[in-house]
Coordinates of C-alpha atoms in Angstrom, one line a residue:
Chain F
X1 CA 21.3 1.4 17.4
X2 CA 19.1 -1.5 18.0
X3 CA 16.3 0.5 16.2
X4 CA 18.8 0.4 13.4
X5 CA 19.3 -3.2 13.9
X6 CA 16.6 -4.4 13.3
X7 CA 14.8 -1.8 10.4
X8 CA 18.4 -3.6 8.9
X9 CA 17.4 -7.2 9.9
X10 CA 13.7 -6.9 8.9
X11 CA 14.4 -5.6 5.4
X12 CA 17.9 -7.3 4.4
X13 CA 18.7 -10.2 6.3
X14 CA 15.4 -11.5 7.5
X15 CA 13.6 -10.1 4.2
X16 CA 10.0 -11.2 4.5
X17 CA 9.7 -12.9 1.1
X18 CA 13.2 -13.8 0.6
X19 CA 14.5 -15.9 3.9
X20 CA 11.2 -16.2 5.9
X21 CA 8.8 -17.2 2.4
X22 CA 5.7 -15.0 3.7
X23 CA 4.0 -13.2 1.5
X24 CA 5.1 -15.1 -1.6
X25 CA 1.2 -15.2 -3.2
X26 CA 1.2 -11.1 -3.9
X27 CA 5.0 -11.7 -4.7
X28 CA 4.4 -14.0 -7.8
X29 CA 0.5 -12.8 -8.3
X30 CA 1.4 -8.6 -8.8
X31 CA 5.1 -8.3 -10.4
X32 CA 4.5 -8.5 -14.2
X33 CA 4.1 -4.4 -13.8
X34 CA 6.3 -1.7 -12.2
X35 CA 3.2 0.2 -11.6
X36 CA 1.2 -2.6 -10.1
X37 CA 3.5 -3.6 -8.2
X38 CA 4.1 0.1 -6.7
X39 CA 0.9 -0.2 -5.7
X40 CA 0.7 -2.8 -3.6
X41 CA 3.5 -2.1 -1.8
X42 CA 2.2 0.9 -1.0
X43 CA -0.7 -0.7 0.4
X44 CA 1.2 -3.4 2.2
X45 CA 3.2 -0.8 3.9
X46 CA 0.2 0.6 4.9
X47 CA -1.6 -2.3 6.1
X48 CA 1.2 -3.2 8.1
X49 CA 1.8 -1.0 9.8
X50 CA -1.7 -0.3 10.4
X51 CA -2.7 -4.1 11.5
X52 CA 0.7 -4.4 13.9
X53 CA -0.6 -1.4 15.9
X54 CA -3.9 -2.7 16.5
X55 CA -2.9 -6.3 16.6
X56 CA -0.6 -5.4 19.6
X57 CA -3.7 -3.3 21.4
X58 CA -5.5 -6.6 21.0
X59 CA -3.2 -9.0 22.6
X60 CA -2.7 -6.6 25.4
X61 CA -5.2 -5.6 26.1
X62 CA -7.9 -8.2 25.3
X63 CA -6.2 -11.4 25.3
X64 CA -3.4 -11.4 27.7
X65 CA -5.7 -10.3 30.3
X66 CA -8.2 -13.4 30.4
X67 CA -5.2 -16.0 28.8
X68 CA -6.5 -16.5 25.6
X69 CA -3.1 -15.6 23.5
X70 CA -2.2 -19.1 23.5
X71 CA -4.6 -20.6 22.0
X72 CA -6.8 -17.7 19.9
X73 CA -4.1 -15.4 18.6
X74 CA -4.5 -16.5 15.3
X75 CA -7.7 -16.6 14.5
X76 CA -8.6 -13.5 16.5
X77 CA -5.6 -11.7 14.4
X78 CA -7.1 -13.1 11.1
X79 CA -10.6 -11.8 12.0
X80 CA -9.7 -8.4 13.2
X81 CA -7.3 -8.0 10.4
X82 CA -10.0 -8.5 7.7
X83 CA -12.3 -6.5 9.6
X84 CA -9.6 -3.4 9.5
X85 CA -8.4 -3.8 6.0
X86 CA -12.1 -2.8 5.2
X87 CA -12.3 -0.6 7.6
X88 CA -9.5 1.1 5.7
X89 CA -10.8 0.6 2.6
X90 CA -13.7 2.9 3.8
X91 CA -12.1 5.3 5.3
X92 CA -9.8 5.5 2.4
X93 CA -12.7 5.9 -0.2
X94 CA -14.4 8.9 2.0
X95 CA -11.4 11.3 3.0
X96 CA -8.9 10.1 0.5
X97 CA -10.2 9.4 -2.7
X98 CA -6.7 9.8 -4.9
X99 CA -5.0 7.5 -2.4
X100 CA -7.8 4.9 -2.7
X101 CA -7.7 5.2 -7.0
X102 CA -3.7 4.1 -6.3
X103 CA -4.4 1.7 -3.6
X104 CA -7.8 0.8 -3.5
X105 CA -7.8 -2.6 -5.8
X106 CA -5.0 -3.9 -3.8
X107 CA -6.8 -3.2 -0.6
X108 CA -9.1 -6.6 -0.8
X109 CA -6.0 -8.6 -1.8
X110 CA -4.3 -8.0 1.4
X111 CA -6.6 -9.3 3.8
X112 CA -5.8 -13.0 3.1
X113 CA -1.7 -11.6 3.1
X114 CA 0.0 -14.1 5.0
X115 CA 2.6 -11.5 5.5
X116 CA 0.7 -9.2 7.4
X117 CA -0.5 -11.8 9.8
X118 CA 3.0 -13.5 10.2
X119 CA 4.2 -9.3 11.4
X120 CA 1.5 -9.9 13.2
X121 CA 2.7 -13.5 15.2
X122 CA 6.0 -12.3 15.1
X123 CA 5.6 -9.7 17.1
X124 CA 3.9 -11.5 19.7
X125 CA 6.8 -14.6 19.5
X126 CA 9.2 -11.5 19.7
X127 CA 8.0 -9.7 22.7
X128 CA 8.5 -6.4 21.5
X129 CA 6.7 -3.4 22.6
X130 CA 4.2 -1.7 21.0
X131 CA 6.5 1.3 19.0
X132 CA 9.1 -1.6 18.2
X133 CA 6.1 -3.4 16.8
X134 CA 5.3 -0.7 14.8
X135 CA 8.3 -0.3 13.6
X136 CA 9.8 -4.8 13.1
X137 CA 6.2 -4.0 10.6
X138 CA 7.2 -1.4 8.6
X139 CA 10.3 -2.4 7.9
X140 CA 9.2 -5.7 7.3
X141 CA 7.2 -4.3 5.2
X142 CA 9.3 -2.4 3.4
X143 CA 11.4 -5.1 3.2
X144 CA 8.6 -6.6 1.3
X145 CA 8.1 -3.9 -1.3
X146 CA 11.9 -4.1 -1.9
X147 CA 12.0 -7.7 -2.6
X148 CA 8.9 -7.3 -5.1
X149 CA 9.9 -3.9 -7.1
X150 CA 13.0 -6.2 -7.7
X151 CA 11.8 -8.7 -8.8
X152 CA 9.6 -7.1 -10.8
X153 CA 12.4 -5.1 -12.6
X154 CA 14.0 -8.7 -13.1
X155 CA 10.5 -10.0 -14.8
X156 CA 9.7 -7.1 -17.1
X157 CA 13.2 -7.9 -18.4
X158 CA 12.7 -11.3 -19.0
X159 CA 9.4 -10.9 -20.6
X160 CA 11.5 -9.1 -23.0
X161 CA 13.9 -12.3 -23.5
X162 CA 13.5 -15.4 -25.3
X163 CA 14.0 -18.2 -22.7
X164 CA 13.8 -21.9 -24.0
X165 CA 10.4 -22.3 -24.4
X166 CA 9.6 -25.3 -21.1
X167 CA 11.1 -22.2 -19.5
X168 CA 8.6 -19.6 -20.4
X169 CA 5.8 -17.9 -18.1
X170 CA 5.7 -19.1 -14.9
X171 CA 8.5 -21.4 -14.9
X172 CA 11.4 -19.0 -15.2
X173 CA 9.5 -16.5 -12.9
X174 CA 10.2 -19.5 -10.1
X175 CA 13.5 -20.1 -10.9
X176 CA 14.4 -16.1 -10.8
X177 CA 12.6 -15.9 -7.2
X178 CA 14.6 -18.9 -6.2
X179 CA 18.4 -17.2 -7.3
X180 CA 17.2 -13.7 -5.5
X181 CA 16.2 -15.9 -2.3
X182 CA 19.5 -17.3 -3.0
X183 CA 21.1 -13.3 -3.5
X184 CA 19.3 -12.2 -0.2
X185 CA 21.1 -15.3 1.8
X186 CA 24.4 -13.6 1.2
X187 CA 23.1 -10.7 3.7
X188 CA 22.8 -13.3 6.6
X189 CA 25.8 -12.6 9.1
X190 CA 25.2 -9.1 9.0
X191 CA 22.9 -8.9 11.6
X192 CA 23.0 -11.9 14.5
Chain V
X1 CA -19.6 -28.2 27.3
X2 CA -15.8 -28.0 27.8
X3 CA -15.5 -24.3 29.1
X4 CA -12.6 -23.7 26.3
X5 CA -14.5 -24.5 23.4
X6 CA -17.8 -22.2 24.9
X7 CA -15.3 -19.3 25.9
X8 CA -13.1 -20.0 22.6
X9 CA -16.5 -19.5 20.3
X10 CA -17.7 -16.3 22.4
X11 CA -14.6 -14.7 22.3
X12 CA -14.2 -15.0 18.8
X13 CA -18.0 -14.3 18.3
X14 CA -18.0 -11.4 20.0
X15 CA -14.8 -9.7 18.2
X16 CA -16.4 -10.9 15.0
X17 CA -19.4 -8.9 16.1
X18 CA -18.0 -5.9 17.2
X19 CA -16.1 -5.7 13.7
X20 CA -19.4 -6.6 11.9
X21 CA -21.1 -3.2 13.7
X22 CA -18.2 -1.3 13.2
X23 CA -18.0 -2.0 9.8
X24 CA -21.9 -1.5 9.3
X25 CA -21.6 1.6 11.2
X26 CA -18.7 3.2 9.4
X27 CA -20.2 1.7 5.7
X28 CA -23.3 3.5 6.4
X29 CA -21.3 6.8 7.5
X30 CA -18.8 6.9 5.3
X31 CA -20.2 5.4 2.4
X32 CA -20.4 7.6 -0.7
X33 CA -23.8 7.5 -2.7
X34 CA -22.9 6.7 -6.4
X35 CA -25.4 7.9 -9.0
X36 CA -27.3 4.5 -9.8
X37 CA -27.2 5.6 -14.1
X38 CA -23.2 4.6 -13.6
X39 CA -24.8 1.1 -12.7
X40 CA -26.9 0.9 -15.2
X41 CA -24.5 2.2 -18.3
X42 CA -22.0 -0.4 -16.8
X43 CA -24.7 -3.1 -17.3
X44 CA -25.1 -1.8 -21.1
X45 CA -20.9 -2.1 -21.4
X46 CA -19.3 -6.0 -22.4
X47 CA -17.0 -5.6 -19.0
X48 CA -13.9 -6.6 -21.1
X49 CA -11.9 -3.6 -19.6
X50 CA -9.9 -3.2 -22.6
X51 CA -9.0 0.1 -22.2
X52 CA -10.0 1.3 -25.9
X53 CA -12.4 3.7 -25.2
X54 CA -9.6 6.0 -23.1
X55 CA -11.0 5.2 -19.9
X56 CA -9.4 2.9 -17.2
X57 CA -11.9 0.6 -17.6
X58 CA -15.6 -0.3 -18.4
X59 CA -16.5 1.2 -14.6
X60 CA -14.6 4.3 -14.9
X61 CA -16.2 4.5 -18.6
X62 CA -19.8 4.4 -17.4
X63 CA -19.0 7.1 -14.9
X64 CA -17.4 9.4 -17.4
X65 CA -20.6 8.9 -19.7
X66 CA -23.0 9.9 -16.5
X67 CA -21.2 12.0 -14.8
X68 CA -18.7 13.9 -17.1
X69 CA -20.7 13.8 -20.2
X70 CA -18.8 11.4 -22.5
X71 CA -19.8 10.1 -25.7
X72 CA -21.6 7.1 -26.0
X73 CA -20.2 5.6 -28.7
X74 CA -16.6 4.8 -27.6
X75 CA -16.8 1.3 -27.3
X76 CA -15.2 -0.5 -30.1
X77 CA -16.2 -4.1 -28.8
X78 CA -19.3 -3.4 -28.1
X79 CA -20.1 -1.6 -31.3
X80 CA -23.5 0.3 -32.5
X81 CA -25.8 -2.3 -30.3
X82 CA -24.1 -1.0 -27.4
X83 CA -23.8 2.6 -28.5
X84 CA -27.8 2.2 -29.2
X85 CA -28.6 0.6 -25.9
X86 CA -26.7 3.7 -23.8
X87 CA -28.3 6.4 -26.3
X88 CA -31.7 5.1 -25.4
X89 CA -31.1 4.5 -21.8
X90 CA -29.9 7.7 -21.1
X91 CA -32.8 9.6 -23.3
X92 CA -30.5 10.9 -26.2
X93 CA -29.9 10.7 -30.3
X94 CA -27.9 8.0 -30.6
X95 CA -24.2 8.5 -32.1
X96 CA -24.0 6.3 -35.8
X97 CA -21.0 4.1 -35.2
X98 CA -19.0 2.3 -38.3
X99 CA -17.4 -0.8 -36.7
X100 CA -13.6 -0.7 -37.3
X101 CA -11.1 -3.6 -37.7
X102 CA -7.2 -2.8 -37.3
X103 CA -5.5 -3.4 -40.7
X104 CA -1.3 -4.4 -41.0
X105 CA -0.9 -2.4 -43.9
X106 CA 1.9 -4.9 -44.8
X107 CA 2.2 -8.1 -46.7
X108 CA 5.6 -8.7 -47.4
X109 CA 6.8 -11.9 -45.1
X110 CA 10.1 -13.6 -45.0
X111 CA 9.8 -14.8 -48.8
X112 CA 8.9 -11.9 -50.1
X113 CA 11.2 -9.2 -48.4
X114 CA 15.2 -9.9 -47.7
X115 CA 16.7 -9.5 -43.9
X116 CA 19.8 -6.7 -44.2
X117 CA 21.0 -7.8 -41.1
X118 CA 20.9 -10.8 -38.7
X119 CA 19.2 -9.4 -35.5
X120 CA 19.5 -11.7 -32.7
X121 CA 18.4 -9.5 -29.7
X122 CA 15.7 -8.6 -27.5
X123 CA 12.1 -9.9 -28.9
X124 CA 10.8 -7.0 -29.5
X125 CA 9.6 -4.7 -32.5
X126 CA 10.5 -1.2 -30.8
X127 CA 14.0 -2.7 -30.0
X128 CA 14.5 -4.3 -33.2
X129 CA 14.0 -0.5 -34.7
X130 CA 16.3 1.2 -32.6
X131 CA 18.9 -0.9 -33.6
X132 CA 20.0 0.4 -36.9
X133 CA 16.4 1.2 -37.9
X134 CA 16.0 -2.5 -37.8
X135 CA 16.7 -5.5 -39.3
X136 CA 14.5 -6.0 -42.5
X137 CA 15.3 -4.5 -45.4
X138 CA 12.5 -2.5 -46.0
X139 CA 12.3 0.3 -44.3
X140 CA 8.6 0.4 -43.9
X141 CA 7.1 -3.1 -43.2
X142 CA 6.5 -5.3 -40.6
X143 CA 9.0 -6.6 -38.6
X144 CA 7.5 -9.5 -37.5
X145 CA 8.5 -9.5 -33.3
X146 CA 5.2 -9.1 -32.5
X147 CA 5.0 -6.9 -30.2
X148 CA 1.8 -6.1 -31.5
X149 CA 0.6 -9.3 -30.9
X150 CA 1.7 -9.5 -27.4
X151 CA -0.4 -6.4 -26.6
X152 CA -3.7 -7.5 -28.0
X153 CA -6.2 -8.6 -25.9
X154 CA -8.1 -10.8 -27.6
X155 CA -4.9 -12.3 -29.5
X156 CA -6.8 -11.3 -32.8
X157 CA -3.1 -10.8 -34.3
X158 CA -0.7 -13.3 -35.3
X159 CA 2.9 -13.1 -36.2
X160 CA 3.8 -15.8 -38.9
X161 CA 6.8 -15.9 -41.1
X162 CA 7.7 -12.7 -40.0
X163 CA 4.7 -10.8 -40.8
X164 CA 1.6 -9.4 -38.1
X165 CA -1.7 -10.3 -39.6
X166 CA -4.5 -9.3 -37.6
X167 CA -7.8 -11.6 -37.9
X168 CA -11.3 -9.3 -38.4
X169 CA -13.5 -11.4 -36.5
X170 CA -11.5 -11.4 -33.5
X171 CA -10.4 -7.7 -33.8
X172 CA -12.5 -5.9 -31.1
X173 CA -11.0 -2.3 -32.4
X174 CA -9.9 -1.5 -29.4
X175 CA -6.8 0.7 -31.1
X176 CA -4.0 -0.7 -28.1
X177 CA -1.7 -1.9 -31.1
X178 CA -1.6 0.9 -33.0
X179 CA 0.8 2.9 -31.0
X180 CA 2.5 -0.2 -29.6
X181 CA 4.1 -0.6 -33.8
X182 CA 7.3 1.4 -33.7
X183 CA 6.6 1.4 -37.7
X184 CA 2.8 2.9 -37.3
X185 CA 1.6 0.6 -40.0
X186 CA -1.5 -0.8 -38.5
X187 CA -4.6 1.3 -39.0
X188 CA -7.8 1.5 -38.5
X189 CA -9.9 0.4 -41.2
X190 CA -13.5 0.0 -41.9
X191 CA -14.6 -3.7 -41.2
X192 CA -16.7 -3.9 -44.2
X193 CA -14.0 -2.5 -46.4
X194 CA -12.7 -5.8 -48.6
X195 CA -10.0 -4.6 -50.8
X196 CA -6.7 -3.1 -49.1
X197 CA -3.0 -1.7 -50.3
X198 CA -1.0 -4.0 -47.7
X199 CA 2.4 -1.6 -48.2
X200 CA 3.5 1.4 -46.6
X201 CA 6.4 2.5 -48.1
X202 CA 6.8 5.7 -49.7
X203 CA 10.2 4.5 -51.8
X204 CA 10.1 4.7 -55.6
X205 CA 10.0 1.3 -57.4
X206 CA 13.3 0.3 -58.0
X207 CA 13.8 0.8 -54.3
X208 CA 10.7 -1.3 -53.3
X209 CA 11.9 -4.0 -55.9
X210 CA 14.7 -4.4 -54.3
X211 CA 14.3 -5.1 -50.8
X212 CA 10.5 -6.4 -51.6
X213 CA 8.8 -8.5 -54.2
X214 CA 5.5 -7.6 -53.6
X215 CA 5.4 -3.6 -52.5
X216 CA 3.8 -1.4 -53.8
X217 CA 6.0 0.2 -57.0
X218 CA 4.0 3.3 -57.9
X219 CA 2.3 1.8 -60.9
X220 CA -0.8 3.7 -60.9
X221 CA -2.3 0.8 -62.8
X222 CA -4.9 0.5 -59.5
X223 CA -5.7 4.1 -59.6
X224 CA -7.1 3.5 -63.2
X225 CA -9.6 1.2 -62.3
X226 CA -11.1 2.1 -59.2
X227 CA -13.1 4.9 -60.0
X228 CA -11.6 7.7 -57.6
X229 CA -11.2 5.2 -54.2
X230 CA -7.6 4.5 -54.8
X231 CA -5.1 7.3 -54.7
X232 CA -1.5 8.0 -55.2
X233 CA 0.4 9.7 -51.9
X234 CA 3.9 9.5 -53.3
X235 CA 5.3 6.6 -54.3
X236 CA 2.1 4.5 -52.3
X237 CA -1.2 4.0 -53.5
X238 CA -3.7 4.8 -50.9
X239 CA -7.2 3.1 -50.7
X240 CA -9.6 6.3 -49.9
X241 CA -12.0 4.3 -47.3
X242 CA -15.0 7.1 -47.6
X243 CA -15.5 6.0 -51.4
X244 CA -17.0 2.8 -51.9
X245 CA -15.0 0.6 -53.7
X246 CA -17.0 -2.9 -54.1
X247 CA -15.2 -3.8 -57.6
X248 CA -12.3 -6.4 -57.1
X249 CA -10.3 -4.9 -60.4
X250 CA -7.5 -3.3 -58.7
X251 CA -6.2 -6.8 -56.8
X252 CA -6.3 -8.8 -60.2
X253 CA -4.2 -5.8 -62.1
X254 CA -1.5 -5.1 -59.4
X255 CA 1.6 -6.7 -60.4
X256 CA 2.9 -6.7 -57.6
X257 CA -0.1 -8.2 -55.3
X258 CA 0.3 -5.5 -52.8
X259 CA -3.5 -5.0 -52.9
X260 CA -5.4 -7.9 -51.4
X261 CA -8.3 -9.0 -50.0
X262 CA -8.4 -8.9 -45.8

């Protein structure tokens, strides 16, 4: 149950994009395309729950130990999650080359993510243990690729549209995240 | 030295140095050799990525040329210099290429051709079809929602007056608004051809007349003068692009002015 709570609470209520605003760079940068935008959620998801593993191994074992987490947890997350998004993106290319043609572009993109580091910190803030962690990322994650294939849907429509024209582009893309942030409030209260 | 700042910039050094070797170690493991040709085609390649060669991109070009044997005269914006430059590199005959320009074979805008119906809905030409075969009264032509225009890469089309026109020196041929035109009338033609029939519809006269004042009405006065490079499919004279046809007769006798220079 409170496995349930909070897959619930890191998708829905406390949607990454939506209420907590991380991420919002690949959110705006990647959803003109459905496909695109499969992609790199795909990746993100990935990433995730790749970085939250190692990220908890790190300030457990390396920088709890000598008292460091207070002060370097950032930067050391930064650097080590570069480092493995590469490290993936090697991997990836030798033992799974169809995986890395549907993922592989996106790969790069994510290592300046500010979603994946804030899973990261949040973690950490949280206290949770290292499957929990594991899991408050991929459903964060998921969370993530939720909010975007939406949004994307919502943009390839309005593409479609004829919207005053101060409105077009950009503009109306903005306005439409805004009233889905809005949407996503509407699922606070659900969890505490 | 204030002990924080010294451990603070070892720490970080030293995790910055292990990844560094760990990603130098696994790169040099794990890295795949590529064939350095696929390098060197892609140097040949403009890099656009259109997409009009079939490939996914310029890369993915070069590495079907090298690797699975594909022609070398696929790319439309780079043209015969590039085909040339490939052919030589990689030791081969090269492949003649005849640059291409896409042609709206239609000319009949909002003064010339009436509106049946007053479509107000989604921007778009595929939409505007399905909707009661669309909304202009010719069957056949342009319907001006530029859809076609959207999809071009280069932005070599133009939709004014309710009517595509597509601009030859920007047209790279890379054939991605051909399918996108739920009417299939923009063609490939050749670039150096001058003298085009800008209609496409197969109606008798009367029928053209009607809905169009300058379609193409089945004269035949074109075919007369244009020594074998104009045909008649139909109702719809067709310009036959393999026979030269240099002589500017056929655009002075149409009555209609269907035939034009582009």
């Amino acid at each position: 149950m409170e496995y349930l709570l909070l897959i619930i609470s890191a998708i829905l209520v406390n949607n990454f994009v939506l209420s907590r605003f991380l991420g919002i760079c690949p959110f705006l940068g990647v959803s003109k395309k459905i496909s695109t935008a499969l992609g790199m959620s795909g990746a993100v998801i990935f990433v995730i729950a790749i970085a939250s593993a190692v990220t908890w191994c790190l300030q457990k074992y390396l920088l709890e130990p000598f008292g460091l987490e207070k002060f370097l947890q950032t930067l050391s997350f930064i650097l080590v999650i570069a480092a493995l998004v590469q490290l993936i993106d090697l991997v990836m290319k030798r033992f799974a080359p169809p995986l890395h043609a549907a993922l592989g572009i996106f790969l790069p993109l994510i290592t300046t993510n500010c979603a994946v580091l804030g899973v990261a910190v949040l973690n950490m803030k949280e206290g949770y243990g290292f499957i929990k962690s594991v899991l408050f990322g991929t459903s964060a994650a998921v969370g993530f690729a939720f909010a975007l294939l939406i949004f994307t849907g919502l943009r390839e429509k309005i593409e479609r549209a004829d919207p005053p024209r101060c409105f077009r582009g950009v503009a109306i893309s903005l306005v439409t995240a805004g009233l889905l942030s809005l949407a996503f409030m509407g699922f606070s209260g659900l969890v505490k | 030295m204030d002990p924080i700042i010294l451990q603070s910039t070892l720490w970080i050094g030293g995790i910055g140095l292990f990844s560094a070797v760990a990603l130098a170690v696994a790169d040099k493991y794990l890295s795949i050799p590529e064939d350095p040709r696929v390098g060197s085609v892609l140097a040949l390649l403009p890099g656009i990525n259109c997409g009009g060669c079939g490939y996914a991109g310029c890369a993915d070009y070069a590495r079907g040329i090298v690797l699975h044997g594909a022609e070398g005269n696929l790319c439309a914006p780079g043209g015969a210099a590039c085909a040339h430059a490939i052919a030589s590199f990689l030791g081969v005959a090269p492949v003649e290429v005849e640059k291409r320009t896409a042609l709206v074979l239609c000319c009949g805008d909002d003064t010339e051709t009436i509106r049946r119906s007053a479509y107000n809905g989604i921007n778009e030409c595929a939409a505007a079809q399905a909707t009661a075969g669309g909304d202009k009264g010719c069957t056949y032509g342009c319907l001006g929602y530029g859809t076609c225009a959207r999809i071009c890469p280069v932005s070599a089309i133009t939709v004014a007056n309710g009517l595509a026109r597509v601009d030859k020196s920007l047209c790279i041929a890379c054939g991605k608004c051909i399918p996108a035109c739920p009417r299939k009338i923009i063609k490939f033609v050749p670039a150096a051809a001058t003298v085009h029939v800008l209609c496409c519809s197969k109606d008798k006269g009367p029928a053209v007349k009607k809905v169009c004042g300058t379609g193409c009405i089945a004269c035949r006065m074109c075919t007369k003068v244009a020594d074998g490079a104009i045909n008649m499919d139909g109702f719809l004279a067709v310009v036959d692009y393999s026979k030269p046809l240099t002589s500017e007769k056929p655009i002075e006798v149409c009555p209609t002015h269907c035939i034009r220079k582009a």
